[in-house]
mmCIF file of C-alpha atoms in Angstrom:
data_model
loop_
_atom_site.group_PDB
_atom_site.id
_atom_site.type_symbol
_atom_site.label_atom_id
_atom_site.label_comp_id
_atom_site.label_asym_id
_atom_site.label_seq_id
_atom_site.Cartn_x
_atom_site.Cartn_y
_atom_site.Cartn_z
ATOM 1 C CA MET D 75 46.945 137.616 76.203
ATOM 2 C CA ASN D 76 49.190 140.393 77.507
ATOM 3 C CA LEU D 77 52.174 138.659 79.093
ATOM 4 C CA SER D 78 54.074 141.935 79.360
ATOM 5 C CA ALA D 79 51.809 142.781 82.299
ATOM 6 C CA ILE D 80 53.672 140.130 84.270
ATOM 7 C CA ASP D 81 56.978 141.878 83.571
ATOM 8 C CA ASP D 82 55.524 144.915 85.321
ATOM 9 C CA LEU D 83 54.996 142.730 88.396
ATOM 10 C CA LYS D 84 58.689 141.898 88.795
ATOM 11 C CA PRO D 85 59.080 144.114 91.909
ATOM 12 C CA TYR D 86 56.125 142.296 93.480
ATOM 13 C CA ALA D 87 57.515 138.849 92.628
ATOM 14 C CA VAL D 88 61.007 139.622 93.911
ATOM 15 C CA GLY D 89 59.728 141.307 97.053
ATOM 16 C CA LEU D 90 57.420 138.395 97.843
ATOM 17 C CA ALA D 91 60.194 135.834 97.333
ATOM 18 C CA GLN D 92 62.472 137.840 99.629
ATOM 19 C CA GLN D 93 59.806 138.074 102.321
ATOM 20 C CA LEU D 94 59.215 134.319 102.180
ATOM 21 C CA ILE D 95 62.944 133.565 102.418
ATOM 22 C CA GLN D 96 63.091 135.742 105.530
ATOM 23 C CA PHE D 97 60.847 133.252 107.346
ATOM 24 C CA PRO D 98 63.396 130.638 108.561
ATOM 25 C CA THR D 99 61.047 127.680 108.093
ATOM 26 C CA GLU D 100 63.758 125.057 108.575
ATOM 27 C CA ASN D 101 62.630 121.439 108.673
ATOM 28 C CA PRO D 102 63.644 119.688 110.762
ATOM 29 C CA PRO D 103 62.518 120.806 113.251
ATOM 30 C CA GLY D 104 59.786 122.967 111.663
ATOM 31 C CA ARG D 105 60.598 126.550 112.636
ATOM 32 C CA ASP D 106 58.415 129.640 112.200
ATOM 33 C CA TYR D 107 55.610 127.704 110.503
ATOM 34 C CA HIS D 108 52.761 129.652 112.083
ATOM 35 C CA ASN D 109 54.120 133.071 111.139
ATOM 36 C CA CYS D 110 54.798 131.980 107.567
ATOM 37 C CA ALA D 111 51.352 130.394 107.219
ATOM 38 C CA GLU D 112 49.635 133.537 108.503
ATOM 39 C CA PHE D 113 51.641 135.658 106.060
ATOM 40 C CA LEU D 114 50.672 133.402 103.148
ATOM 41 C CA LYS D 115 47.012 133.467 104.172
ATOM 42 C CA LYS D 116 46.993 137.272 104.190
ATOM 43 C CA GLU D 117 48.747 137.362 100.817
ATOM 44 C CA CYS D 118 46.124 135.027 99.341
ATOM 45 C CA GLU D 119 43.370 137.244 100.720
ATOM 46 C CA THR D 120 45.047 140.313 99.230
ATOM 47 C CA LEU D 121 44.967 138.599 95.837
ATOM 48 C CA GLY D 122 41.224 138.090 96.261
ATOM 49 C CA LEU D 123 41.243 134.365 97.019
ATOM 50 C CA GLU D 124 39.007 132.617 99.522
ATOM 51 C CA THR D 125 41.403 131.304 102.156
ATOM 52 C CA GLU D 126 41.650 129.193 105.288
ATOM 53 C CA ILE D 127 44.337 127.708 107.511
ATOM 54 C CA VAL D 128 43.899 124.108 108.618
ATOM 55 C CA GLN D 129 45.992 123.185 111.642
ATOM 56 C CA VAL D 130 46.818 119.502 111.960
ATOM 57 C CA GLU D 131 45.326 118.271 115.223
ATOM 58 C CA ALA D 132 47.626 118.459 118.266
ATOM 59 C CA THR D 133 50.577 119.744 116.203
ATOM 60 C CA ASP D 134 52.191 123.022 115.181
ATOM 61 C CA ARG D 135 51.725 122.197 111.475
ATOM 62 C CA TYR D 136 49.590 124.578 109.392
ATOM 63 C CA ASN D 137 48.219 124.005 105.886
ATOM 64 C CA VAL D 138 47.081 127.065 103.943
ATOM 65 C CA LEU D 139 44.300 126.517 101.393
ATOM 66 C CA ALA D 140 43.009 129.072 98.891
ATOM 67 C CA TRP D 141 40.636 129.042 95.918
ATOM 68 C CA THR D 142 38.929 131.367 93.465
ATOM 69 C CA SER D 143 35.133 130.962 93.579
ATOM 70 C CA THR D 144 34.525 127.314 94.514
ATOM 71 C CA ARG D 145 36.757 124.707 96.132
ATOM 72 C CA LYS D 146 36.170 122.329 93.214
ATOM 73 C CA THR D 147 38.598 123.612 90.581
ATOM 74 C CA ASP D 148 40.076 122.865 87.174
ATOM 75 C CA LEU D 149 43.706 123.432 88.209
ATOM 76 C CA HIS D 150 45.551 123.290 91.519
ATOM 77 C CA PHE D 151 48.959 124.671 92.481
ATOM 78 C CA HIS D 152 50.535 122.774 95.359
ATOM 79 C CA CYS D 153 53.459 124.391 97.176
ATOM 80 C CA HIS D 154 55.470 123.711 100.323
ATOM 81 C CA TYR D 155 56.875 126.477 102.485
ATOM 82 C CA ASP D 156 59.336 124.473 104.595
ATOM 83 C CA VAL D 157 63.042 124.388 103.738
ATOM 84 C CA VAL D 158 65.991 122.222 104.721
ATOM 85 C CA PRO D 159 68.275 123.620 107.463
ATOM 86 C CA ALA D 160 70.563 126.375 106.222
ATOM 87 C CA GLY D 161 73.808 124.690 107.230
ATOM 88 C CA HIS D 162 77.176 126.390 106.797
ATOM 89 C CA GLY D 163 79.362 127.831 104.053
ATOM 90 C CA TRP D 164 77.154 130.703 102.914
ATOM 91 C CA ALA D 165 78.548 133.842 101.301
ATOM 92 C CA TYR D 166 75.239 135.583 102.100
ATOM 93 C CA ASN D 167 72.847 135.496 105.023
ATOM 94 C CA PRO D 168 70.697 132.464 104.105
ATOM 95 C CA PHE D 169 67.548 134.176 105.385
ATOM 96 C CA SER D 170 68.017 137.662 103.974
ATOM 97 C CA GLY D 171 67.116 137.231 100.302
ATOM 98 C CA SER D 172 70.217 138.951 98.926
ATOM 99 C CA ILE D 173 70.183 139.922 95.238
ATOM 100 C CA VAL D 174 73.388 139.956 93.186
ATOM 101 C CA ASP D 175 73.443 140.420 89.394
ATOM 102 C CA GLY D 176 69.843 139.364 88.853
ATOM 103 C CA THR D 177 70.121 136.330 91.124
ATOM 104 C CA LEU D 178 68.247 135.894 94.403
ATOM 105 C CA TYR D 179 70.127 134.003 97.127
ATOM 106 C CA GLY D 180 68.718 132.339 100.224
ATOM 107 C CA ARG D 181 67.582 129.069 101.725
ATOM 108 C CA GLY D 182 64.412 128.099 99.905
ATOM 109 C CA SER D 183 64.946 130.534 97.031
ATOM 110 C CA SER D 184 64.929 127.631 94.584
ATOM 111 C CA ASP D 185 63.146 125.019 96.706
ATOM 112 C CA MET D 186 60.543 126.423 96.549
ATOM 113 C CA LYS D 187 59.764 129.933 97.723
ATOM 114 C CA GLY D 188 60.705 131.301 94.314
ATOM 115 C CA GLY D 189 58.117 128.915 92.876
ATOM 116 C CA ILE D 190 55.492 130.193 95.322
ATOM 117 C CA ALA D 191 56.264 133.764 94.272
ATOM 118 C CA ALA D 192 55.845 132.758 90.611
ATOM 119 C CA VAL D 193 52.397 131.260 91.299
ATOM 120 C CA PHE D 194 51.241 134.314 93.247
ATOM 121 C CA THR D 195 52.548 136.663 90.553
ATOM 122 C CA ALA D 196 50.613 134.734 87.905
ATOM 123 C CA LEU D 197 47.408 135.035 89.930
ATOM 124 C CA LYS D 198 48.015 138.725 90.631
ATOM 125 C CA ALA D 199 48.160 139.303 86.859
ATOM 126 C CA VAL D 200 44.662 137.867 86.361
ATOM 127 C CA GLN D 201 42.243 140.781 86.044
ATOM 128 C CA ASN D 202 39.196 138.900 87.317
ATOM 129 C CA LEU D 203 39.785 135.805 89.443
ATOM 130 C CA GLU D 204 36.137 134.812 89.043
ATOM 131 C CA ASP D 205 36.917 134.013 85.404
ATOM 132 C CA ILE D 206 39.319 131.203 86.347
ATOM 133 C CA SER D 207 39.005 127.983 88.358
ATOM 134 C CA ILE D 208 42.132 127.714 90.486
ATOM 135 C CA SER D 209 43.053 126.500 93.959
ATOM 136 C CA VAL D 210 46.312 126.644 95.900
ATOM 137 C CA SER D 211 47.721 124.698 98.834
ATOM 138 C CA LEU D 212 50.765 125.776 100.831
ATOM 139 C CA THR D 213 51.946 123.103 103.217
ATOM 140 C CA PRO D 214 54.746 122.221 105.652
ATOM 141 C CA ASP D 215 56.935 119.140 106.073
ATOM 142 C CA GLU D 216 57.679 118.290 102.429
ATOM 143 C CA GLU D 217 61.359 117.995 103.297
ATOM 144 C CA THR D 218 60.579 115.193 105.771
ATOM 145 C CA GLY D 219 58.031 113.250 103.726
ATOM 146 C CA GLY D 220 54.922 115.451 103.765
ATOM 147 C CA ALA D 221 52.805 113.365 106.159
ATOM 148 C CA LEU D 222 51.382 116.452 107.881
ATOM 149 C CA GLY D 223 51.415 118.540 104.712
ATOM 150 C CA ALA D 224 50.541 117.253 101.253
ATOM 151 C CA GLU D 225 49.562 113.790 102.469
ATOM 152 C CA TYR D 226 47.273 115.256 105.138
ATOM 153 C CA VAL D 227 45.637 117.650 102.670
ATOM 154 C CA VAL D 228 44.964 114.900 100.128
ATOM 155 C CA LYS D 229 43.849 112.224 102.607
ATOM 156 C CA ASN D 230 41.384 114.619 104.203
ATOM 157 C CA GLN D 231 40.030 115.627 100.775
ATOM 158 C CA LEU D 232 40.850 119.293 101.303
ATOM 159 C CA VAL D 233 41.695 119.590 97.602
ATOM 160 C CA ASP D 234 39.137 118.845 94.876
ATOM 161 C CA THR D 235 40.614 119.448 91.439
ATOM 162 C CA LYS D 236 41.011 117.959 87.964
ATOM 163 C CA MET D 237 44.802 118.313 87.849
ATOM 164 C CA ALA D 238 47.717 119.742 89.822
ATOM 165 C CA VAL D 239 51.135 121.336 89.342
ATOM 166 C CA LEU D 240 54.011 121.559 91.831
ATOM 167 C CA PRO D 241 56.365 124.529 91.195
ATOM 168 C CA GLU D 242 59.495 122.712 92.367
ATOM 169 C CA PRO D 243 62.846 123.551 90.716
ATOM 170 C CA THR D 244 63.222 121.634 87.440
ATOM 171 C CA GLY D 245 65.204 124.143 85.376
ATOM 172 C CA LEU D 246 62.161 125.118 83.229
ATOM 173 C CA LYS D 247 63.135 122.696 80.451
ATOM 174 C CA THR D 248 61.954 119.551 82.250
ATOM 175 C CA MET D 249 58.731 118.435 83.892
ATOM 176 C CA PHE D 250 58.631 115.473 86.243
ATOM 177 C CA ASN D 251 55.754 113.190 85.267
ATOM 178 C CA ALA D 252 57.264 110.343 87.291
ATOM 179 C CA CYS D 253 59.291 109.870 90.435
ATOM 180 C CA LYS D 254 61.122 107.105 92.206
ATOM 181 C CA GLY D 255 59.823 105.658 95.434
ATOM 182 C CA ALA D 256 61.623 105.328 98.734
ATOM 183 C CA LEU D 257 61.693 102.828 101.558
ATOM 184 C CA TRP D 258 63.548 103.830 104.719
ATOM 185 C CA VAL D 259 64.234 101.016 107.162
ATOM 186 C CA GLN D 260 66.028 100.815 110.496
ATOM 187 C CA VAL D 261 67.686 97.515 111.359
ATOM 188 C CA THR D 262 68.320 96.880 115.061
ATOM 189 C CA VAL D 263 70.622 94.013 115.971
ATOM 190 C CA HIS D 264 70.590 92.658 119.513
ATOM 191 C CA GLY D 265 73.406 90.988 121.397
ATOM 192 C CA GLU D 266 74.446 90.904 125.033
ATOM 193 C CA ALA D 267 76.661 93.503 126.667
ATOM 194 C CA GLY D 268 79.778 92.234 128.393
ATOM 195 C CA HIS D 269 83.315 93.071 129.497
ATOM 196 C CA PRO D 270 85.806 92.835 126.599
ATOM 197 C CA SER D 271 88.714 91.679 128.774
ATOM 198 C CA VAL D 272 87.536 88.072 128.951
ATOM 199 C CA LYS D 273 86.877 85.975 125.863
ATOM 200 C CA GLY D 274 83.301 84.789 125.616
ATOM 201 C CA LEU D 275 81.718 87.410 127.850
ATOM 202 C CA GLY D 276 78.776 88.986 126.050
ATOM 203 C CA VAL D 277 77.463 88.614 122.499
ATOM 204 C CA ASN D 278 78.772 91.290 120.138
ATOM 205 C CA ALA D 279 75.853 92.978 118.341
ATOM 206 C CA PHE D 280 78.278 94.824 116.065
ATOM 207 C CA ASP D 281 79.712 91.548 114.763
ATOM 208 C CA ARG D 282 76.194 90.360 114.017
ATOM 209 C CA MET D 283 75.433 93.637 112.253
ATOM 210 C CA VAL D 284 78.482 93.243 110.002
ATOM 211 C CA VAL D 285 77.296 89.786 108.906
ATOM 212 C CA ILE D 286 73.836 91.144 108.056
ATOM 213 C CA ALA D 287 75.327 94.120 106.222
ATOM 214 C CA SER D 288 77.490 91.807 104.109
ATOM 215 C CA ARG D 289 74.371 89.917 103.012
ATOM 216 C CA LEU D 290 72.680 93.204 102.157
ATOM 217 C CA GLN D 291 75.699 94.217 100.065
ATOM 218 C CA LYS D 292 74.954 91.253 97.798
ATOM 219 C CA LEU D 293 71.332 92.390 97.515
ATOM 220 C CA LYS D 294 72.605 95.893 96.726
ATOM 221 C CA GLU D 295 74.547 94.546 93.729
ATOM 222 C CA ILE D 296 71.371 92.970 92.353
ATOM 223 C CA VAL D 297 69.194 96.024 93.032
ATOM 224 C CA GLU D 298 71.568 98.505 91.432
ATOM 225 C CA HIS D 299 71.519 96.657 88.116
ATOM 226 C CA LYS D 300 67.847 97.584 87.714
ATOM 227 C CA LYS D 301 67.190 100.463 85.317
ATOM 228 C CA SER D 302 63.986 102.313 84.483
ATOM 229 C CA ALA D 303 62.822 102.639 80.897
ATOM 230 C CA LEU D 304 62.116 106.316 81.637
ATOM 231 C CA HIS D 305 64.551 109.158 80.993
ATOM 232 C CA SER D 306 65.832 110.704 84.222
ATOM 233 C CA TYR D 307 66.761 114.276 85.042
ATOM 234 C CA PRO D 308 69.471 114.595 86.120
ATOM 235 C CA GLU D 309 71.038 111.643 84.341
ATOM 236 C CA GLY D 310 71.813 108.670 86.576
ATOM 237 C CA GLY D 311 68.531 108.756 88.450
ATOM 238 C CA GLU D 312 67.096 106.007 86.253
ATOM 239 C CA TRP D 313 68.892 103.335 88.300
ATOM 240 C CA ALA D 314 67.490 101.721 91.448
ATOM 241 C CA ASN D 315 69.511 102.324 94.631
ATOM 242 C CA LEU D 316 70.150 100.703 97.985
ATOM 243 C CA THR D 317 72.169 102.728 100.503
ATOM 244 C CA LEU D 318 73.345 101.218 103.784
ATOM 245 C CA GLY D 319 74.387 103.049 106.931
ATOM 246 C CA GLY D 320 73.008 106.541 106.452
ATOM 247 C CA ARG D 321 72.716 106.289 110.216
ATOM 248 C CA CYS D 322 74.784 103.738 112.103
ATOM 249 C CA SER D 323 75.591 103.219 115.793
ATOM 250 C CA SER D 324 76.792 100.517 118.131
ATOM 251 C CA GLY D 325 77.443 100.108 121.829
ATOM 252 C CA GLU D 326 77.846 102.598 124.642
ATOM 253 C CA ALA D 327 81.576 102.649 125.398
ATOM 254 C CA VAL D 328 84.969 101.654 124.026
ATOM 255 C CA ASN D 329 85.519 99.193 126.860
ATOM 256 C CA ALA D 330 82.279 97.239 126.484
ATOM 257 C CA VAL D 331 81.005 94.487 124.198
ATOM 258 C CA PRO D 332 78.116 96.206 122.377
ATOM 259 C CA GLY D 333 74.754 94.742 123.300
ATOM 260 C CA GLN D 334 72.945 96.565 120.498
ATOM 261 C CA ALA D 335 73.785 97.952 117.071
ATOM 262 C CA LEU D 336 71.655 99.620 114.446
ATOM 263 C CA PHE D 337 71.873 100.968 110.927
ATOM 264 C CA THR D 338 69.519 102.296 108.282
ATOM 265 C CA ILE D 339 68.657 101.294 104.733
ATOM 266 C CA ASP D 340 67.509 103.733 102.053
ATOM 267 C CA ARG D 341 66.006 101.784 99.142
ATOM 268 C CA ARG D 342 64.967 103.852 96.108
ATOM 269 C CA THR D 343 62.503 102.041 93.852
ATOM 270 C CA LEU D 344 61.733 102.597 90.182
ATOM 271 C CA PRO D 345 58.207 103.284 88.874
ATOM 272 C CA GLU D 346 58.326 99.765 87.413
ATOM 273 C CA GLU D 347 58.858 98.314 90.919
ATOM 274 C CA ASP D 348 56.623 98.177 93.975
ATOM 275 C CA LEU D 349 57.519 98.875 97.586
ATOM 276 C CA GLU D 350 56.036 95.644 98.899
ATOM 277 C CA THR D 351 58.436 93.521 96.852
ATOM 278 C CA ALA D 352 61.387 95.737 97.774
ATOM 279 C CA GLN D 353 60.567 95.415 101.460
ATOM 280 C CA GLN D 354 60.132 91.650 101.202
ATOM 281 C CA GLU D 355 63.566 91.304 99.572
ATOM 282 C CA ILE D 356 65.141 93.180 102.472
ATOM 283 C CA ARG D 357 63.291 91.123 105.078
ATOM 284 C CA GLU D 358 64.311 87.850 103.419
ATOM 285 C CA CYS D 359 67.926 89.001 103.299
ATOM 286 C CA ILE D 360 67.987 89.923 107.000
ATOM 287 C CA GLY D 361 65.906 86.971 108.144
ATOM 288 C CA LYS D 362 65.203 86.653 111.863
ATOM 289 C CA ASP D 363 68.605 87.949 112.911
ATOM 290 C CA ALA D 364 67.447 91.512 113.601
ATOM 291 C CA GLU D 365 64.483 93.761 114.309
ATOM 292 C CA ILE D 366 63.204 95.698 111.275
ATOM 293 C CA THR D 367 61.380 99.025 111.612
ATOM 294 C CA VAL D 368 59.951 100.821 108.570
ATOM 295 C CA LEU D 369 60.627 104.536 109.024
ATOM 296 C CA MET D 370 59.038 105.879 105.846
ATOM 297 C CA GLU D 371 57.441 104.684 102.621
ATOM 298 C CA ALA D 372 56.991 106.763 99.477
ATOM 299 C CA ARG D 373 55.380 105.023 96.514
ATOM 300 C CA PRO D 374 56.732 105.766 93.028
ATOM 301 C CA PHE D 375 54.469 106.952 90.231
ATOM 302 C CA HIS D 376 54.339 107.618 86.501
ATOM 303 C CA ILE D 377 51.644 109.432 84.518
ATOM 304 C CA ASP D 378 51.444 109.344 80.732
ATOM 305 C CA GLU D 379 52.877 112.236 78.723
ATOM 306 C CA GLN D 380 49.509 112.627 76.993
ATOM 307 C CA THR D 381 47.717 113.348 80.283
ATOM 308 C CA ASP D 382 45.843 116.674 80.219
ATOM 309 C CA VAL D 383 48.092 118.359 82.773
ATOM 310 C CA CYS D 384 51.226 117.476 80.766
ATOM 311 C CA GLN D 385 49.622 118.790 77.599
ATOM 312 C CA LEU D 386 48.459 121.983 79.319
ATOM 313 C CA LEU D 387 51.953 122.684 80.645
ATOM 314 C CA ASN D 388 53.490 122.052 77.231
ATOM 315 C CA THR D 389 50.995 124.360 75.518
ATOM 316 C CA ALA D 390 51.760 127.115 78.025
ATOM 317 C CA SER D 391 55.501 126.536 77.654
ATOM 318 C CA GLU D 392 55.291 126.818 73.875
ATOM 319 C CA THR D 393 53.309 130.051 74.241
ATOM 320 C CA VAL D 394 55.813 131.643 76.622
ATOM 321 C CA MET D 395 59.192 130.031 75.845
ATOM 322 C CA ARG D 396 58.556 128.926 72.243
ATOM 323 C CA THR D 397 59.562 125.383 73.158
ATOM 324 C CA SER D 398 58.009 122.309 74.715
ATOM 325 C CA VAL D 399 59.097 120.755 78.002
ATOM 326 C CA ASN D 400 60.714 117.328 78.254
ATOM 327 C CA CYS D 401 59.078 114.738 80.495
ATOM 328 C CA ALA D 402 61.431 112.978 82.895
ATOM 329 C CA LEU D 403 61.728 110.762 85.947
ATOM 330 C CA CYS D 404 62.624 112.565 89.180
ATOM 331 C CA PRO D 405 65.290 110.649 91.156
ATOM 332 C CA GLY D 406 63.861 111.898 94.445
ATOM 333 C CA PHE D 407 60.350 111.469 95.790
ATOM 334 C CA LEU D 408 57.847 114.278 95.346
ATOM 335 C CA ASP D 409 54.698 115.574 97.031
ATOM 336 C CA ALA D 410 53.113 114.907 93.636
ATOM 337 C CA ARG D 411 52.848 111.232 94.569
ATOM 338 C CA HIS D 412 50.105 111.983 97.094
ATOM 339 C CA PHE D 413 47.966 113.595 94.399
ATOM 340 C CA VAL D 414 48.612 110.944 91.746
ATOM 341 C CA HIS D 415 47.816 108.049 94.077
ATOM 342 C CA ALA D 416 44.584 109.848 95.027
ATOM 343 C CA GLY D 417 43.575 109.967 91.362
ATOM 344 C CA ILE D 418 44.630 113.573 90.648
ATOM 345 C CA PRO D 419 47.079 113.815 87.699
ATOM 346 C CA CYS D 420 50.016 115.922 88.833
ATOM 347 C CA VAL D 421 53.298 117.127 87.357
ATOM 348 C CA THR D 422 56.233 118.986 88.847
ATOM 349 C CA TRP D 423 57.737 121.950 86.992
ATOM 350 C CA GLY D 424 59.161 125.262 88.055
ATOM 351 C CA PRO D 425 61.993 127.782 88.244
ATOM 352 C CA GLY D 426 65.326 126.952 89.840
ATOM 353 C CA ILE D 427 67.874 124.215 89.265
ATOM 354 C CA TYR D 428 67.162 120.748 90.671
ATOM 355 C CA GLY D 429 70.715 120.127 91.916
ATOM 356 C CA ASN D 430 70.910 123.574 93.514
ATOM 357 C CA ALA D 431 68.089 123.057 95.994
ATOM 358 C CA HIS D 432 69.807 122.012 99.240
ATOM 359 C CA ILE D 433 73.277 123.482 98.816
ATOM 360 C CA SER D 434 74.964 126.447 100.479
ATOM 361 C CA ASN D 435 74.370 129.668 98.514
ATOM 362 C CA GLU D 436 71.122 128.295 97.082
ATOM 363 C CA PHE D 437 69.816 130.690 94.446
ATOM 364 C CA ILE D 438 67.210 131.359 91.800
ATOM 365 C CA ARG D 439 67.538 133.533 88.716
ATOM 366 C CA ILE D 440 64.911 136.244 88.830
ATOM 367 C CA GLU D 441 64.252 135.995 85.089
ATOM 368 C CA ASP D 442 63.515 132.278 85.469
ATOM 369 C CA MET D 443 61.029 133.091 88.214
ATOM 370 C CA MET D 444 59.282 135.586 85.931
ATOM 371 C CA THR D 445 59.223 133.095 83.049
ATOM 372 C CA ALA D 446 57.561 130.551 85.332
ATOM 373 C CA ALA D 447 54.996 133.165 86.382
ATOM 374 C CA LYS D 448 54.068 133.657 82.715
ATOM 375 C CA VAL D 449 53.689 129.924 82.135
ATOM 376 C CA PHE D 450 51.515 129.579 85.247
ATOM 377 C CA TYR D 451 49.429 132.546 84.079
ATOM 378 C CA VAL D 452 48.789 130.889 80.710
ATOM 379 C CA MET D 453 47.880 127.618 82.414
ATOM 380 C CA ALA D 454 45.528 129.348 84.847
ATOM 381 C CA THR D 455 43.722 131.337 82.166
ATOM 382 C CA THR D 456 43.313 128.551 79.596
ATOM 383 C CA THR D 457 41.968 125.686 81.722
ATOM 384 C CA THR D 458 38.352 126.921 81.666
#
């Protein structure tokens, strides 16, 4: 196994990552998806992969699928090409792909266009793609839950594989074999608008909201004493969470009794919990005093460290980095959940730093990207 051949592909890997960063695929709202998907399709074809684009009906969402010889494969690489909005505070153009001292800067460099470049570099290093059994999906909308990306691909059985890997940023030393779940809820409290100059005119929805929120604060204290038995990376993610008021609004004007108020709840569940129970606790706490709308549900998961995909990644890591990779719980929710709940064992591992993903001046170290490419190459060439 000649891993030095991958070192020779560094210009390709860096150039590809830069080109991907230059597509401003910000989500929301979902910019430049079609152009990026077409570029990825052509790149897959250049590598020698069979490729197609599947457009989600009546949307501008495009899923790119590629495979070696048959669509039923031993190993699948799942990637997302959308990124969070660039925001402010950058020292470099967030969509230029600037390189400074061996570090590539740009929105999506770490999450996860550098990971995509690592996968493609690994496949480019394979002399004969017919000798391996690999498929790849490149999807949108991961940053907003993945309903029209990973979830769509899995639900419509567009991927048929024994195991999957997501090249999200984990710092190379950690693989996520578990992730927390999420329940996003909007609570709408109704009152009756009125003029504030006369006592008793109107029913203040804000006052009602405060009472409900105070009850939820007591539930929050109970929830946040729950701790997973799994190790979390980064530390602190092993605790359950309940966050109130990520969005909050009330009334229409200063000089009016608010007739409606609303706020959101973000409940993060542990793999040992289930979403149904978490939702029931919230409903019981609120009672009939408000309207409850579920905005998003993401089920947690945990796969055993002895699962084949975990063992394959560790074997490849030991070959390339001379060390194994620690299994950990991801505090966020991952596209991997869609695969796991469909019966496809899936882990998340890749170049880039987890806490660096959505910040200004997001970056990836080029050497880390090349190390990941070597690990992916070993995985791809030893599954058959």
